[in-house]
CSV table of N, CA, C and O in Angstrom, one decimal:
chain,number,residue,atom,x,y,z
A,12,MET,N,0.8,-1.2,-0.1
A,12,MET,CA,0.0,0.0,0.0
A,12,MET,C,0.9,1.3,0.0
A,12,MET,O,1.9,1.3,0.7
A,13,LYS,N,0.5,2.2,-0.8
A,13,LYS,CA,1.2,3.5,-0.8
A,13,LYS,C,1.0,4.3,0.4
A,13,LYS,O,-0.1,4.3,0.9
A,14,LEU,N,2.0,5.0,0.8
A,14,LEU,CA,1.8,5.9,2.0
A,14,LEU,C,1.0,7.2,1.6
A,14,LEU,O,0.5,7.8,2.4
A,15,LYS,N,1.2,7.6,0.3
A,15,LYS,CA,0.5,8.8,-0.1
A,15,LYS,C,-0.3,8.5,-1.4
A,15,LYS,O,0.1,8.8,-2.5
A,16,PRO,N,-1.4,7.8,-1.2
A,16,PRO,CA,-2.2,7.3,-2.4
A,16,PRO,C,-2.8,8.5,-3.2
A,16,PRO,O,-2.8,8.4,-4.5
A,17,TYR,N,-3.2,9.5,-2.6
A,17,TYR,CA,-3.8,10.7,-3.3
A,17,TYR,C,-2.8,11.3,-4.3
A,17,TYR,O,-3.0,11.7,-5.3
A,18,GLU,N,-1.6,11.5,-3.7
A,18,GLU,CA,-0.5,12.1,-4.4
A,18,GLU,C,-0.1,11.1,-5.7
A,18,GLU,O,0.2,11.5,-6.7
A,19,ALA,N,-0.2,9.8,-5.5
A,19,ALA,CA,0.1,8.9,-6.5
A,19,ALA,C,-0.9,9.0,-7.6
A,19,ALA,O,-0.6,8.9,-8.8
A,20,ILE,N,-2.2,9.1,-7.3
A,20,ILE,CA,-3.2,9.2,-8.2
A,20,ILE,C,-3.1,10.5,-9.0
A,20,ILE,O,-3.3,10.6,-10.3
A,21,ALA,N,-2.8,11.5,-8.3
A,21,ALA,CA,-2.5,12.9,-8.9
A,21,ALA,C,-1.4,12.8,-9.9
A,21,ALA,O,-1.5,13.3,-11.0
A,22,GLY,N,-0.4,12.1,-9.6
A,22,GLY,CA,0.7,11.8,-10.6
A,22,GLY,C,0.3,11.0,-11.8
A,22,GLY,O,0.7,11.3,-12.9
A,23,LEU,N,-0.6,10.1,-11.7
A,23,LEU,CA,-1.1,9.4,-12.8
A,23,LEU,C,-1.9,10.2,-13.7
A,23,LEU,O,-1.7,10.2,-14.9
A,24,ILE,N,-2.7,11.2,-13.1
A,24,ILE,CA,-3.5,12.1,-14.0
A,24,ILE,C,-2.5,13.0,-14.7
A,24,ILE,O,-2.7,13.3,-15.9
A,25,LYS,N,-1.5,13.5,-14.0
A,25,LYS,CA,-0.5,14.3,-14.7
A,25,LYS,C,0.1,13.6,-15.7
A,25,LYS,O,0.4,14.1,-16.8
A,26,ALA,N,0.6,12.3,-15.5
A,26,ALA,CA,1.3,11.5,-16.5
A,26,ALA,C,0.3,11.2,-17.7
A,26,ALA,O,0.9,11.2,-18.8
A,27,ALA,N,-0.9,11.1,-17.5
A,27,ALA,CA,-1.8,11.0,-18.7
A,27,ALA,C,-1.9,12.1,-19.6
A,27,ALA,O,-2.1,12.0,-20.8
A,28,CYS,N,-1.6,13.3,-19.0
A,28,CYS,CA,-1.6,14.5,-19.8
A,28,CYS,C,-0.3,15.0,-20.3
A,28,CYS,O,-0.2,16.1,-21.0
A,29,ALA,N,0.8,14.3,-19.9
A,29,ALA,CA,2.2,14.9,-20.2
A,29,ALA,C,2.5,14.6,-21.6
A,29,ALA,O,2.0,13.6,-22.3
A,30,GLY,N,3.4,15.4,-22.1
A,30,GLY,CA,3.9,15.1,-23.5
A,30,GLY,C,3.0,15.5,-24.6
A,30,GLY,O,2.0,16.3,-24.3
A,31,ILE,N,3.3,15.1,-25.7
A,31,ILE,CA,2.4,15.4,-26.9
A,31,ILE,C,1.2,14.4,-26.8
A,31,ILE,O,1.3,13.2,-26.8
A,32,GLY,N,0.0,15.0,-26.9
A,32,GLY,CA,-1.3,14.2,-26.9
A,32,GLY,C,-1.6,13.8,-25.3
A,32,GLY,O,-0.9,14.2,-24.4
A,33,THR,N,-2.7,13.2,-25.3
A,33,THR,CA,-3.3,12.7,-23.9
A,33,THR,C,-3.5,11.3,-24.1
A,33,THR,O,-4.0,10.8,-25.0
A,34,ASP,N,-3.2,10.6,-22.9
A,34,ASP,CA,-3.5,9.2,-22.8
A,34,ASP,C,-5.0,9.1,-22.3
A,34,ASP,O,-5.2,9.2,-21.1
A,35,GLU,N,-5.9,9.1,-23.2
A,35,GLU,CA,-7.3,9.2,-22.8
A,35,GLU,C,-7.8,8.0,-22.1
A,35,GLU,O,-8.6,8.2,-21.1
A,36,LEU,N,-7.3,6.8,-22.3
A,36,LEU,CA,-7.7,5.6,-21.5
A,36,LEU,C,-7.2,5.8,-20.1
A,36,LEU,O,-8.0,5.6,-19.1
A,37,LEU,N,-6.0,6.2,-19.8
A,37,LEU,CA,-5.5,6.4,-18.5
A,37,LEU,C,-6.3,7.4,-17.7
A,37,LEU,O,-6.6,7.3,-16.6
A,38,LEU,N,-6.4,8.6,-18.3
A,38,LEU,CA,-7.1,9.7,-17.8
A,38,LEU,C,-8.6,9.4,-17.4
A,38,LEU,O,-9.0,9.6,-16.3
A,39,THR,N,-9.2,8.7,-18.4
A,39,THR,CA,-10.6,8.3,-18.1
A,39,THR,C,-10.7,7.2,-17.0
A,39,THR,O,-11.5,7.4,-16.1
A,40,CYS,N,-9.8,6.3,-17.0
A,40,CYS,CA,-9.8,5.3,-15.9
A,40,CYS,C,-9.5,5.9,-14.6
A,40,CYS,O,-10.2,5.5,-13.6
A,41,CYS,N,-8.6,6.8,-14.5
A,41,CYS,CA,-8.3,7.5,-13.2
A,41,CYS,C,-9.5,8.2,-12.7
A,41,CYS,O,-9.8,8.2,-11.4
A,42,ILE,N,-10.1,9.1,-13.5
A,42,ILE,CA,-11.3,9.9,-13.1
A,42,ILE,C,-12.5,9.0,-12.6
A,42,ILE,O,-13.2,9.3,-11.7
A,43,ILE,N,-12.7,8.0,-13.4
A,43,ILE,CA,-13.9,7.1,-13.1
A,43,ILE,C,-13.6,6.2,-11.9
A,43,ILE,O,-14.3,6.1,-10.9
A,44,ARG,N,-12.4,5.7,-11.8
A,44,ARG,CA,-12.0,4.7,-10.8
A,44,ARG,C,-11.9,5.4,-9.4
A,44,ARG,O,-12.3,4.8,-8.4
A,45,TYR,N,-11.4,6.6,-9.3
A,45,TYR,CA,-11.0,7.2,-8.1
A,45,TYR,C,-12.1,8.4,-7.9
A,45,TYR,O,-11.7,9.3,-7.1
A,46,GLN,N,-13.2,8.3,-8.4
A,46,GLN,CA,-14.2,9.4,-8.3
A,46,GLN,C,-14.6,9.5,-6.8
A,46,GLN,O,-14.8,10.6,-6.4
A,47,ASP,N,-14.5,8.5,-6.0
A,47,ASP,CA,-15.0,8.5,-4.6
A,47,ASP,C,-14.0,9.4,-3.8
A,47,ASP,O,-14.4,9.9,-2.8
A,48,VAL,N,-12.7,9.4,-4.2
A,48,VAL,CA,-11.7,10.2,-3.4
A,48,VAL,C,-11.2,11.4,-4.3
A,48,VAL,O,-10.1,11.8,-4.0
A,49,MET,N,-11.9,11.7,-5.3
A,49,MET,CA,-11.5,12.8,-6.3
A,49,MET,C,-11.3,14.2,-5.4
A,49,MET,O,-10.4,14.9,-5.9
A,50,GLY,N,-12.0,14.4,-4.4
A,50,GLY,CA,-11.8,15.6,-3.7
A,50,GLY,C,-10.4,15.7,-3.1
A,50,GLY,O,-9.7,16.7,-3.2
A,51,HIS,N,-9.9,14.6,-2.5
A,51,HIS,CA,-8.6,14.5,-2.0
A,51,HIS,C,-7.5,14.5,-3.0
A,51,HIS,O,-6.4,15.2,-2.9
A,52,VAL,N,-7.8,13.8,-4.1
A,52,VAL,CA,-6.9,13.8,-5.2
A,52,VAL,C,-6.7,15.2,-5.9
A,52,VAL,O,-5.6,15.7,-6.1
A,53,ASN,N,-7.9,15.9,-6.0
A,53,ASN,CA,-7.8,17.4,-6.6
A,53,ASN,C,-6.9,18.2,-5.6
A,53,ASN,O,-6.1,18.9,-6.1
A,54,PHE,N,-7.1,18.0,-4.3
A,54,PHE,CA,-6.4,18.9,-3.4
A,54,PHE,C,-4.8,18.6,-3.5
A,54,PHE,O,-4.0,19.5,-3.5
A,55,ALA,N,-4.5,17.3,-3.6
A,55,ALA,CA,-3.1,16.8,-3.8
A,55,ALA,C,-2.5,17.4,-5.1
A,55,ALA,O,-1.4,17.8,-5.1
A,56,HIS,N,-3.3,17.3,-6.1
A,56,HIS,CA,-2.9,17.8,-7.5
A,56,HIS,C,-2.6,19.2,-7.4
A,56,HIS,O,-1.5,19.7,-8.0
A,57,GLU,N,-3.4,20.0,-6.8
A,57,GLU,CA,-3.2,21.4,-6.6
A,57,GLU,C,-1.9,21.7,-5.9
A,57,GLU,O,-1.1,22.6,-6.2
A,58,GLU,N,-1.7,21.0,-4.8
A,58,GLU,CA,-0.5,21.2,-3.9
A,58,GLU,C,0.7,20.8,-4.7
A,58,GLU,O,1.7,21.5,-4.6
A,59,LEU,N,0.7,19.8,-5.5
A,59,LEU,CA,1.9,19.2,-6.2
A,59,LEU,C,2.2,20.0,-7.5
A,59,LEU,O,3.4,20.3,-7.7
A,60,TYR,N,1.2,20.4,-8.2
A,60,TYR,CA,1.3,20.8,-9.6
A,60,TYR,C,0.8,22.3,-9.8
A,60,TYR,O,1.1,22.8,-10.8
A,61,GLY,N,0.2,22.8,-8.8
A,61,GLY,CA,-0.3,24.3,-8.9
A,61,GLY,C,-1.5,24.5,-9.7
A,61,GLY,O,-1.8,25.6,-10.0
A,62,LYS,N,-2.1,23.4,-10.1
A,62,LYS,CA,-3.4,23.6,-10.9
A,62,LYS,C,-4.4,22.5,-10.6
A,62,LYS,O,-3.9,21.4,-10.2
A,63,SER,N,-5.6,22.8,-10.7
A,63,SER,CA,-6.7,21.8,-10.4
A,63,SER,C,-6.8,20.8,-11.5
A,63,SER,O,-6.3,20.9,-12.7
A,64,ILE,N,-7.5,19.7,-11.2
A,64,ILE,CA,-7.7,18.6,-12.3
A,64,ILE,C,-8.6,19.2,-13.3
A,64,ILE,O,-8.4,18.8,-14.4
A,65,GLN,N,-9.6,20.0,-12.9
A,65,GLN,CA,-10.5,20.7,-13.9
A,65,GLN,C,-9.7,21.5,-14.8
A,65,GLN,O,-9.9,21.4,-16.1
A,66,ASP,N,-8.7,22.2,-14.3
A,66,ASP,CA,-7.9,23.1,-15.3
A,66,ASP,C,-7.1,22.2,-16.2
A,66,ASP,O,-7.0,22.6,-17.4
A,67,ARG,N,-6.5,21.1,-15.7
A,67,ARG,CA,-5.8,20.3,-16.6
A,67,ARG,C,-6.6,19.6,-17.7
A,67,ARG,O,-6.2,19.6,-18.8
A,68,VAL,N,-7.7,19.2,-17.3
A,68,VAL,CA,-8.7,18.6,-18.3
A,68,VAL,C,-9.1,19.7,-19.3
A,68,VAL,O,-9.2,19.4,-20.5
A,69,LYS,N,-9.4,20.9,-18.9
A,69,LYS,CA,-9.8,21.9,-19.9
A,69,LYS,C,-8.6,22.3,-20.8
A,69,LYS,O,-8.9,22.6,-22.0
A,70,ASP,N,-7.4,22.2,-20.3
A,70,ASP,CA,-6.3,22.5,-21.2
A,70,ASP,C,-6.0,21.4,-22.1
A,70,ASP,O,-5.5,21.6,-23.3
A,71,GLU,N,-6.2,20.1,-21.7
A,71,GLU,CA,-5.7,19.0,-22.5
A,71,GLU,C,-6.8,18.3,-23.4
A,71,GLU,O,-6.4,17.7,-24.3
A,72,CYS,N,-8.1,18.5,-23.1
A,72,CYS,CA,-9.1,17.8,-23.8
A,72,CYS,C,-10.0,18.7,-24.4
A,72,CYS,O,-10.0,19.9,-24.3
A,73,GLY,N,-10.9,18.2,-25.3
A,73,GLY,CA,-11.8,19.1,-26.0
A,73,GLY,C,-13.1,18.4,-26.4
A,73,GLY,O,-13.3,17.2,-26.2
A,74,GLY,N,-14.1,19.2,-26.8
A,74,GLY,CA,-15.4,18.7,-27.3
A,74,GLY,C,-16.2,17.9,-26.2
A,74,GLY,O,-16.2,18.3,-25.0
A,75,ASN,N,-17.0,17.0,-26.6
A,75,ASN,CA,-17.8,16.2,-25.7
A,75,ASN,C,-17.1,15.5,-24.6
A,75,ASN,O,-17.5,15.3,-23.6
A,76,TYR,N,-15.9,15.0,-25.1
A,76,TYR,CA,-14.9,14.3,-24.1
A,76,TYR,C,-14.6,15.1,-22.9
A,76,TYR,O,-14.8,14.7,-21.8
A,77,LYS,N,-14.2,16.4,-23.2
A,77,LYS,CA,-14.0,17.3,-22.1
A,77,LYS,C,-15.2,17.5,-21.2
A,77,LYS,O,-15.1,17.6,-20.1
A,78,ASP,N,-16.3,17.8,-21.8
A,78,ASP,CA,-17.5,18.0,-21.1
A,78,ASP,C,-17.8,16.9,-20.2
A,78,ASP,O,-18.3,17.0,-19.0
A,79,LEU,N,-17.7,15.6,-20.7
A,79,LEU,CA,-18.0,14.5,-19.9
A,79,LEU,C,-17.1,14.3,-18.7
A,79,LEU,O,-17.5,14.1,-17.5
A,80,LEU,N,-15.8,14.5,-18.9
A,80,LEU,CA,-14.8,14.5,-17.8
A,80,LEU,C,-15.1,15.5,-16.8
A,80,LEU,O,-15.0,15.2,-15.6
A,81,LEU,N,-15.4,16.7,-17.3
A,81,LEU,CA,-15.6,17.8,-16.3
A,81,LEU,C,-16.9,17.5,-15.4
A,81,LEU,O,-16.9,17.9,-14.3
A,82,ALA,N,-17.9,16.9,-16.0
A,82,ALA,CA,-19.1,16.6,-15.4
A,82,ALA,C,-18.8,15.5,-14.3
A,82,ALA,O,-19.3,15.7,-13.2
A,83,LEU,N,-18.0,14.5,-14.6
A,83,LEU,CA,-17.6,13.6,-13.6
A,83,LEU,C,-16.8,14.2,-12.5
A,83,LEU,O,-17.1,13.9,-11.3
A,84,ILE,N,-15.8,15.0,-12.8
A,84,ILE,CA,-15.0,15.6,-11.8
A,84,ILE,C,-15.8,16.5,-11.0
A,84,ILE,O,-15.8,16.6,-9.7
A,85,ASN,N,-16.6,17.4,-11.6
A,85,ASN,CA,-17.4,18.4,-10.8
A,85,ASN,C,-18.5,17.7,-9.9
A,85,ASN,O,-18.9,18.3,-8.9
A,86,LYS,N,-19.0,16.5,-10.2
A,86,LYS,CA,-19.8,15.8,-9.4
A,86,LYS,C,-19.1,15.4,-8.0
A,86,LYS,O,-19.8,15.5,-7.0
A,87,ALA,N,-17.9,15.0,-8.1
A,87,ALA,CA,-17.1,14.7,-7.0
A,87,ALA,C,-16.6,15.8,-6.2
A,87,ALA,O,-16.6,15.8,-5.0
A,88,CYS,N,-16.1,16.8,-6.9
A,88,CYS,CA,-15.5,18.0,-6.2
A,88,CYS,C,-15.9,19.3,-7.0
A,88,CYS,O,-15.2,19.6,-8.0
A,89,PRO,N,-17.0,19.9,-6.7
A,89,PRO,CA,-17.4,21.0,-7.5
A,89,PRO,C,-16.5,22.2,-7.5
A,89,PRO,O,-15.8,22.4,-6.5
A,90,GLU,N,-16.4,22.9,-8.6
A,90,GLU,CA,-15.5,24.1,-8.7
A,90,GLU,C,-16.1,25.2,-7.9
A,90,GLU,O,-17.4,25.3,-7.8
A,91,GLU,N,-15.3,26.1,-7.4
A,91,GLU,CA,-15.8,27.2,-6.6
A,91,GLU,C,-16.1,28.3,-7.4
A,91,GLU,O,-15.7,28.7,-8.5
């Protein structure tokens, strides 16, 4: 078991968006699988990388796919 699971999940989300293009499968799996703890993951992501998961999805994705991911994320941790 990882000692910092939320930071590890935040790292997976960042890795899915790193480089040229986006690993849609990894990003989608992380957001769906860890939806129950997304509030903690979003906090860890902001602490580690300086931007929220919502901002990362807005920058990396587009169209209906972006809308779907944002709806899933906002259900777990609404934007202020």
